Amino acid sequence: MSDRTPVQNAELALLLEVTGTPKPGNVDRERDFADLRFEHFMAGAVGARPGLALASEGEPVGHALERAVAGMADQSAGNTQFGALLLLAPLVAAASEGDLTPAGADEVARRTTVADAADFYRAFEHVDVAVADPPAGMEPLDVRRGSEAIPTLEERGLTLFDVMEQSVDADGVAAEWAGGFRRTFDAADALLADDGPVPDRASRVFVELLAEEMDSFVLTRNGPEAATEVQRRARAVLDGEEGAAALAEELVDRDINPGTTADIVAGALFVALERGLVV
């Protein structure tokens, strides 16, 4: 068993996630986007560590997240791992409390406050994040408004968990928060049950998750037709009908980026590392 702390494992999880190759549509150690490169993800992981350390020290999850995002953004490409940090903040807190289980992580999420929600909104001022338009009547709570939305949050008494609950239909990371981090822990089990180099395991689990559900980031950025196609073709990779590397090249060329799936893999890698995944 490693003597790494939860914070060290969280940083390592972010680094291992981006080294997994191939991950169709995502930056990995063999593929870059024109304005988003492998090195940016490495810098983002290192920059996020002080914020994640706050989560391990018992600081409020929202504050830890906002600081982690600010540190992540201290590189030239902007947003690299916002969704992954949104998963890691409560997971690191649960691990530091000695209860890194679905129930333990769910308890951390449910005890968040209005102040945590306010810090979550402030985090959007550090980077541009592609999010779906809010439903009719919810425009005052559009996260892209950043701190301008905080008075509405406070007026309505919405905690960070409440905000996540309201976003489950549009965002896969929010669905993890509201659903006991089910896919994250299931993916961690898959990583632990697999063998071979950890980045290769991460790549395989990524494709499995992509085949299981439509990626909400693709749905937001590219639309339902693209999201359905990516899911179908990930299933074809699992069935041996298509090559993962060729699909990875094509999706990068088409600027189709299943970022939510990558976020869940990062969270799963953290859980697996805490449970004894050997690197």
CSV table of C-alpha atoms in Angstrom, one decimal:
chain,number,residue,atom,x,y,z
A,1,MET,CA,0.0,0.0,0.0
A,2,SER,CA,1.3,3.4,-0.9
A,3,ASP,CA,2.0,6.1,1.7
A,4,ARG,CA,0.7,8.9,-0.6
A,5,THR,CA,-1.7,11.3,0.9
A,6,PRO,CA,-5.2,11.9,-0.7
A,7,VAL,CA,-3.9,15.2,-2.1
A,8,GLN,CA,-1.0,13.4,-3.8
A,9,ASN,CA,-3.3,10.8,-5.1
A,10,ALA,CA,-5.7,13.4,-6.5
A,11,GLU,CA,-2.8,15.1,-8.3
A,12,LEU,CA,-1.6,11.8,-9.6
A,13,ALA,CA,-5.1,10.9,-10.8
A,14,LEU,CA,-5.2,14.0,-12.9
A,15,LEU,CA,-1.8,13.2,-14.4
A,16,LEU,CA,-2.7,9.6,-15.0
A,17,GLU,CA,-6.0,10.5,-16.7
A,18,VAL,CA,-4.3,12.6,-19.4
A,19,THR,CA,-1.6,10.0,-20.0
A,20,GLY,CA,-4.2,7.3,-20.9
A,21,THR,CA,-4.0,6.6,-24.6
A,22,PRO,CA,-6.0,6.4,-26.8
A,23,LYS,CA,-9.0,8.2,-25.3
A,24,PRO,CA,-11.2,9.0,-28.3
A,25,GLY,CA,-11.7,12.8,-28.7
A,26,ASN,CA,-9.6,13.8,-25.7
A,27,VAL,CA,-6.1,15.2,-25.2
A,28,ASP,CA,-3.7,12.4,-24.3
A,29,ARG,CA,0.0,11.8,-24.5
A,30,GLU,CA,-0.2,11.3,-28.3
A,31,ARG,CA,-2.8,13.8,-29.2
A,32,ASP,CA,-3.3,17.6,-28.7
A,33,PHE,CA,-5.9,20.1,-29.8
A,34,ALA,CA,-4.7,23.2,-31.5
A,35,ASP,CA,-5.1,25.3,-28.4
A,36,LEU,CA,-5.2,22.7,-25.7
A,37,ARG,CA,-2.2,20.5,-25.3
A,38,PHE,CA,-0.9,17.6,-23.1
A,39,GLU,CA,1.4,20.0,-21.2
A,40,HIS,CA,-1.5,22.2,-20.3
A,41,PHE,CA,-3.2,19.3,-18.5
A,42,MET,CA,0.0,18.5,-16.6
A,43,ALA,CA,0.3,22.1,-15.5
A,44,GLY,CA,-3.3,22.2,-14.6
A,45,ALA,CA,-2.9,19.2,-12.4
A,46,VAL,CA,0.0,20.7,-10.5
A,47,GLY,CA,-1.7,24.1,-10.2
A,48,ALA,CA,-4.8,22.5,-8.7
A,49,ARG,CA,-3.0,20.8,-5.9
A,50,PRO,CA,-3.1,23.6,-3.3
A,51,GLY,CA,-6.9,23.9,-3.7
A,52,LEU,CA,-7.3,20.2,-3.3
A,53,ALA,CA,-5.2,20.4,-0.2
A,54,LEU,CA,-7.8,22.7,1.3
A,55,ALA,CA,-10.4,20.0,0.8
A,56,SER,CA,-8.2,17.5,2.7
A,57,GLU,CA,-7.7,20.0,5.5
A,58,GLY,CA,-11.4,20.3,6.2
A,59,GLU,CA,-12.0,23.6,4.4
A,60,PRO,CA,-15.4,24.0,2.8
A,61,VAL,CA,-15.7,22.0,-0.5
A,62,GLY,CA,-16.8,25.1,-2.5
A,63,HIS,CA,-13.8,27.1,-1.3
A,64,ALA,CA,-11.4,24.3,-2.1
A,65,LEU,CA,-12.9,23.9,-5.5
A,66,GLU,CA,-12.7,27.6,-6.3
A,67,ARG,CA,-9.0,27.6,-5.3
A,68,ALA,CA,-8.3,24.4,-7.2
A,69,VAL,CA,-9.8,25.9,-10.3
A,70,ALA,CA,-7.9,29.1,-9.9
A,71,GLY,CA,-4.6,27.1,-9.6
A,72,MET,CA,-5.6,24.9,-12.6
A,73,ALA,CA,-6.1,28.0,-14.7
A,74,ASP,CA,-2.6,29.2,-14.1
A,75,GLN,CA,-1.4,28.0,-17.6
A,76,SER,CA,-1.9,29.4,-21.0
A,77,ALA,CA,-4.8,27.3,-22.3
A,78,GLY,CA,-7.6,28.0,-19.7
A,79,ASN,CA,-9.9,25.2,-18.7
A,80,THR,CA,-8.3,21.8,-18.6
A,81,GLN,CA,-9.9,19.9,-15.7
A,82,PHE,CA,-12.8,21.9,-14.2
A,83,GLY,CA,-15.2,18.9,-14.2
A,84,ALA,CA,-12.6,16.6,-12.7
A,85,LEU,CA,-11.9,19.0,-9.9
A,86,LEU,CA,-15.6,19.3,-9.2
A,87,LEU,CA,-15.6,15.5,-8.7
A,88,LEU,CA,-12.3,15.4,-6.8
A,89,ALA,CA,-13.1,18.1,-4.2
A,90,PRO,CA,-15.8,16.1,-2.4
A,91,LEU,CA,-13.9,12.8,-3.0
A,92,VAL,CA,-10.7,14.2,-1.4
A,93,ALA,CA,-12.7,15.5,1.5
A,94,ALA,CA,-14.4,12.1,2.0
A,95,ALA,CA,-11.0,10.3,1.8
A,96,SER,CA,-9.5,12.7,4.4
A,97,GLU,CA,-12.4,12.0,6.7
A,98,GLY,CA,-11.7,8.2,6.4
A,99,ASP,CA,-14.9,7.4,4.5
A,100,LEU,CA,-14.1,7.2,0.7
A,101,THR,CA,-17.3,5.3,-0.1
A,102,PRO,CA,-20.4,6.2,-2.1
A,103,ALA,CA,-22.2,7.0,1.2
A,104,GLY,CA,-19.3,9.0,2.5
A,105,ALA,CA,-18.9,11.1,-0.6
A,106,ASP,CA,-22.7,11.6,-0.8
A,107,GLU,CA,-22.6,12.8,2.8
A,108,VAL,CA,-19.9,15.4,1.9
A,109,ALA,CA,-22.0,16.6,-1.1
A,110,ARG,CA,-25.2,16.8,0.9
A,111,ARG,CA,-23.8,18.9,3.7
A,112,THR,CA,-22.6,21.7,1.3
A,113,THR,CA,-23.9,25.2,2.0
A,114,VAL,CA,-25.0,28.3,0.1
A,115,ALA,CA,-21.5,29.6,0.6
A,116,ASP,CA,-20.1,26.6,-1.2
A,117,ALA,CA,-22.5,27.3,-4.1
A,118,ALA,CA,-21.3,30.9,-4.2
A,119,ASP,CA,-17.7,29.7,-4.4
A,120,PHE,CA,-18.7,27.3,-7.2
A,121,TYR,CA,-20.1,30.2,-9.2
A,122,ARG,CA,-16.9,32.3,-8.5
A,123,ALA,CA,-14.9,29.4,-10.0
A,124,PHE,CA,-16.5,30.1,-13.4
A,125,GLU,CA,-14.7,33.5,-13.4
A,126,HIS,CA,-11.3,31.9,-13.7
A,127,VAL,CA,-12.0,29.9,-16.9
A,128,ASP,CA,-14.5,29.6,-19.7
A,129,VAL,CA,-16.5,26.4,-19.3
A,130,ALA,CA,-18.9,25.1,-21.9
A,131,VAL,CA,-22.3,24.6,-20.2
A,132,ALA,CA,-25.8,24.1,-21.5
A,133,ASP,CA,-28.2,27.1,-21.5
A,134,PRO,CA,-30.3,27.1,-18.3
A,135,PRO,CA,-34.0,26.1,-18.5
A,136,ALA,CA,-36.6,28.9,-18.9
A,137,GLY,CA,-36.9,30.8,-15.7
A,138,MET,CA,-33.5,29.8,-14.5
A,139,GLU,CA,-31.5,32.5,-16.3
A,140,PRO,CA,-30.6,34.4,-13.1
A,141,LEU,CA,-28.8,31.2,-12.0
A,142,ASP,CA,-26.8,30.7,-15.2
A,143,VAL,CA,-23.3,29.7,-13.9
A,144,ARG,CA,-21.7,31.8,-16.7
A,145,ARG,CA,-22.8,34.9,-14.7
A,146,GLY,CA,-20.3,34.0,-12.0
A,147,SER,CA,-20.5,36.1,-8.9
A,148,GLU,CA,-23.4,38.1,-10.4
A,149,ALA,CA,-25.6,35.1,-9.7
A,150,ILE,CA,-24.7,34.9,-6.0
A,151,PRO,CA,-27.5,37.2,-4.7
A,152,THR,CA,-30.1,34.9,-6.4
A,153,LEU,CA,-28.4,31.9,-4.9
A,154,GLU,CA,-28.6,33.5,-1.5
A,155,GLU,CA,-32.1,34.6,-1.9
A,156,ARG,CA,-33.3,31.1,-2.9
A,157,GLY,CA,-31.1,29.4,-0.2
A,158,LEU,CA,-29.5,27.0,-2.7
A,159,THR,CA,-26.6,24.9,-1.5
A,160,LEU,CA,-24.0,23.5,-3.9
A,161,PHE,CA,-25.8,20.1,-3.7
A,162,ASP,CA,-29.0,21.8,-4.7
A,163,VAL,CA,-27.3,23.4,-7.7
A,164,MET,CA,-26.0,20.0,-8.8
A,165,GLU,CA,-29.4,18.4,-8.3
A,166,GLN,CA,-30.9,21.0,-10.6
A,167,SER,CA,-28.3,20.3,-13.3
A,168,VAL,CA,-28.5,16.4,-13.5
A,169,ASP,CA,-30.3,16.3,-16.9
A,170,ALA,CA,-27.7,18.5,-18.6
A,171,ASP,CA,-24.4,17.6,-16.9
A,172,GLY,CA,-22.9,14.2,-16.1
A,173,VAL,CA,-20.7,15.5,-13.3
A,174,ALA,CA,-23.7,17.0,-11.6
A,175,ALA,CA,-25.4,13.7,-12.0
A,176,GLU,CA,-22.5,12.1,-10.1
A,177,TRP,CA,-23.0,14.5,-7.3
A,178,ALA,CA,-26.7,13.9,-7.1
A,179,GLY,CA,-26.4,10.2,-7.6
A,180,GLY,CA,-23.9,9.1,-5.0
A,181,PHE,CA,-21.0,9.1,-7.5
A,182,ARG,CA,-22.1,5.8,-8.8
A,183,ARG,CA,-20.3,5.8,-12.1
A,184,THR,CA,-17.1,7.1,-10.5
A,185,PHE,CA,-17.0,4.2,-8.0
A,186,ASP,CA,-18.0,1.6,-10.6
A,187,ALA,CA,-15.2,2.8,-12.8
A,188,ALA,CA,-12.8,2.6,-9.9
A,189,ASP,CA,-13.8,-1.0,-9.4
A,190,ALA,CA,-13.1,-1.7,-13.1
A,191,LEU,CA,-9.7,-0.1,-12.9
A,192,LEU,CA,-8.8,-2.3,-9.9
A,193,ALA,CA,-10.1,-5.4,-11.6
A,194,ASP,CA,-8.1,-4.8,-14.8
A,195,ASP,CA,-4.3,-5.4,-15.1
A,196,GLY,CA,-1.4,-3.9,-17.0
A,197,PRO,CA,-0.1,-0.3,-17.0
A,198,VAL,CA,-2.5,2.1,-15.3
A,199,PRO,CA,-2.8,4.5,-18.3
A,200,ASP,CA,-3.9,1.6,-20.5
A,201,ARG,CA,-6.5,0.6,-17.9
A,202,ALA,CA,-7.7,4.3,-17.9
A,203,SER,CA,-8.0,4.2,-21.7
A,204,ARG,CA,-10.1,1.0,-21.6
A,205,VAL,CA,-12.4,2.3,-18.8
A,206,PHE,CA,-12.8,5.6,-20.7
A,207,VAL,CA,-14.2,3.7,-23.8
A,208,GLU,CA,-16.4,1.6,-21.6
A,209,LEU,CA,-17.9,4.7,-19.9
A,210,LEU,CA,-18.3,6.4,-23.3
A,211,ALA,CA,-20.2,3.4,-24.6
A,212,GLU,CA,-22.4,3.2,-21.5
A,213,GLU,CA,-23.9,6.7,-21.6
A,214,MET,CA,-23.8,9.8,-23.9
A,215,ASP,CA,-21.2,12.2,-22.9
A,216,SER,CA,-22.9,15.4,-21.6
A,217,PHE,CA,-20.0,17.7,-22.8
A,218,VAL,CA,-20.4,16.4,-26.3
A,219,LEU,CA,-24.1,16.8,-26.0
A,220,THR,CA,-23.7,20.5,-25.0
A,221,ARG,CA,-20.9,21.4,-27.5
A,222,ASN,CA,-21.7,19.3,-30.5
A,223,GLY,CA,-25.4,18.3,-30.1
A,224,PRO,CA,-27.4,15.1,-29.7
A,225,GLU,CA,-26.5,13.6,-33.1
A,226,ALA,CA,-22.8,13.8,-32.3
A,227,ALA,CA,-23.3,12.5,-28.8
A,228,THR,CA,-25.3,9.5,-30.0
A,229,GLU,CA,-22.7,8.8,-32.7
A,230,VAL,CA,-19.8,8.9,-30.2
A,231,GLN,CA,-21.6,6.5,-27.9
A,232,ARG,CA,-22.4,4.1,-30.8
A,233,ARG,CA,-18.9,4.1,-32.1
A,234,ALA,CA,-17.4,3.5,-28.6
A,235,ARG,CA,-19.6,0.4,-28.5
A,236,ALA,CA,-18.2,-0.6,-31.8
A,237,VAL,CA,-14.7,-0.3,-30.4
A,238,LEU,CA,-15.6,-2.6,-27.5
A,239,ASP,CA,-17.1,-5.0,-30.0
A,240,GLY,CA,-13.9,-5.0,-32.1
A,241,GLU,CA,-15.6,-3.4,-35.1
A,242,GLU,CA,-13.6,-0.2,-34.9
A,243,GLY,CA,-10.1,0.8,-33.7
A,244,ALA,CA,-9.8,3.1,-30.7
A,245,ALA,CA,-6.8,5.0,-32.1
A,246,ALA,CA,-8.5,5.7,-35.4
A,247,LEU,CA,-11.6,7.0,-33.6
A,248,ALA,CA,-9.4,9.1,-31.4
A,249,GLU,CA,-7.7,10.8,-34.3
A,250,GLU,CA,-11.0,11.4,-36.1
A,251,LEU,CA,-12.8,12.9,-33.1
A,252,VAL,CA,-9.8,15.2,-32.3
A,253,ASP,CA,-9.9,16.3,-36.0
A,254,ARG,CA,-13.6,17.0,-35.7
A,255,ASP,CA,-13.2,18.9,-32.3
A,256,ILE,CA,-15.5,16.4,-30.5
A,257,ASN,CA,-14.3,16.1,-27.0
A,258,PRO,CA,-16.0,13.7,-24.5
A,259,GLY,CA,-14.7,15.7,-21.5
A,260,THR,CA,-17.3,14.6,-19.0
A,261,THR,CA,-16.2,11.0,-19.5
A,262,ALA,CA,-12.6,12.0,-18.9
A,263,ASP,CA,-13.7,13.8,-15.7
A,264,ILE,CA,-15.3,10.6,-14.3
A,265,VAL,CA,-12.1,8.6,-15.2
A,266,ALA,CA,-10.0,11.1,-13.2
A,267,GLY,CA,-12.3,10.7,-10.2
A,268,ALA,CA,-12.2,6.9,-10.6
A,269,LEU,CA,-8.4,6.9,-10.7
A,270,PHE,CA,-8.4,8.8,-7.5
A,271,VAL,CA,-10.7,6.3,-5.8
A,272,ALA,CA,-8.7,3.4,-7.2
A,273,LEU,CA,-5.4,4.9,-6.0
A,274,GLU,CA,-6.8,5.4,-2.5
A,275,ARG,CA,-7.9,1.8,-2.6
A,276,GLY,CA,-4.5,0.4,-3.5
A,277,LEU,CA,-4.1,0.7,-7.2
A,278,VAL,CA,-0.4,0.3,-7.7
A,279,VAL,CA,1.6,2.7,-9.9
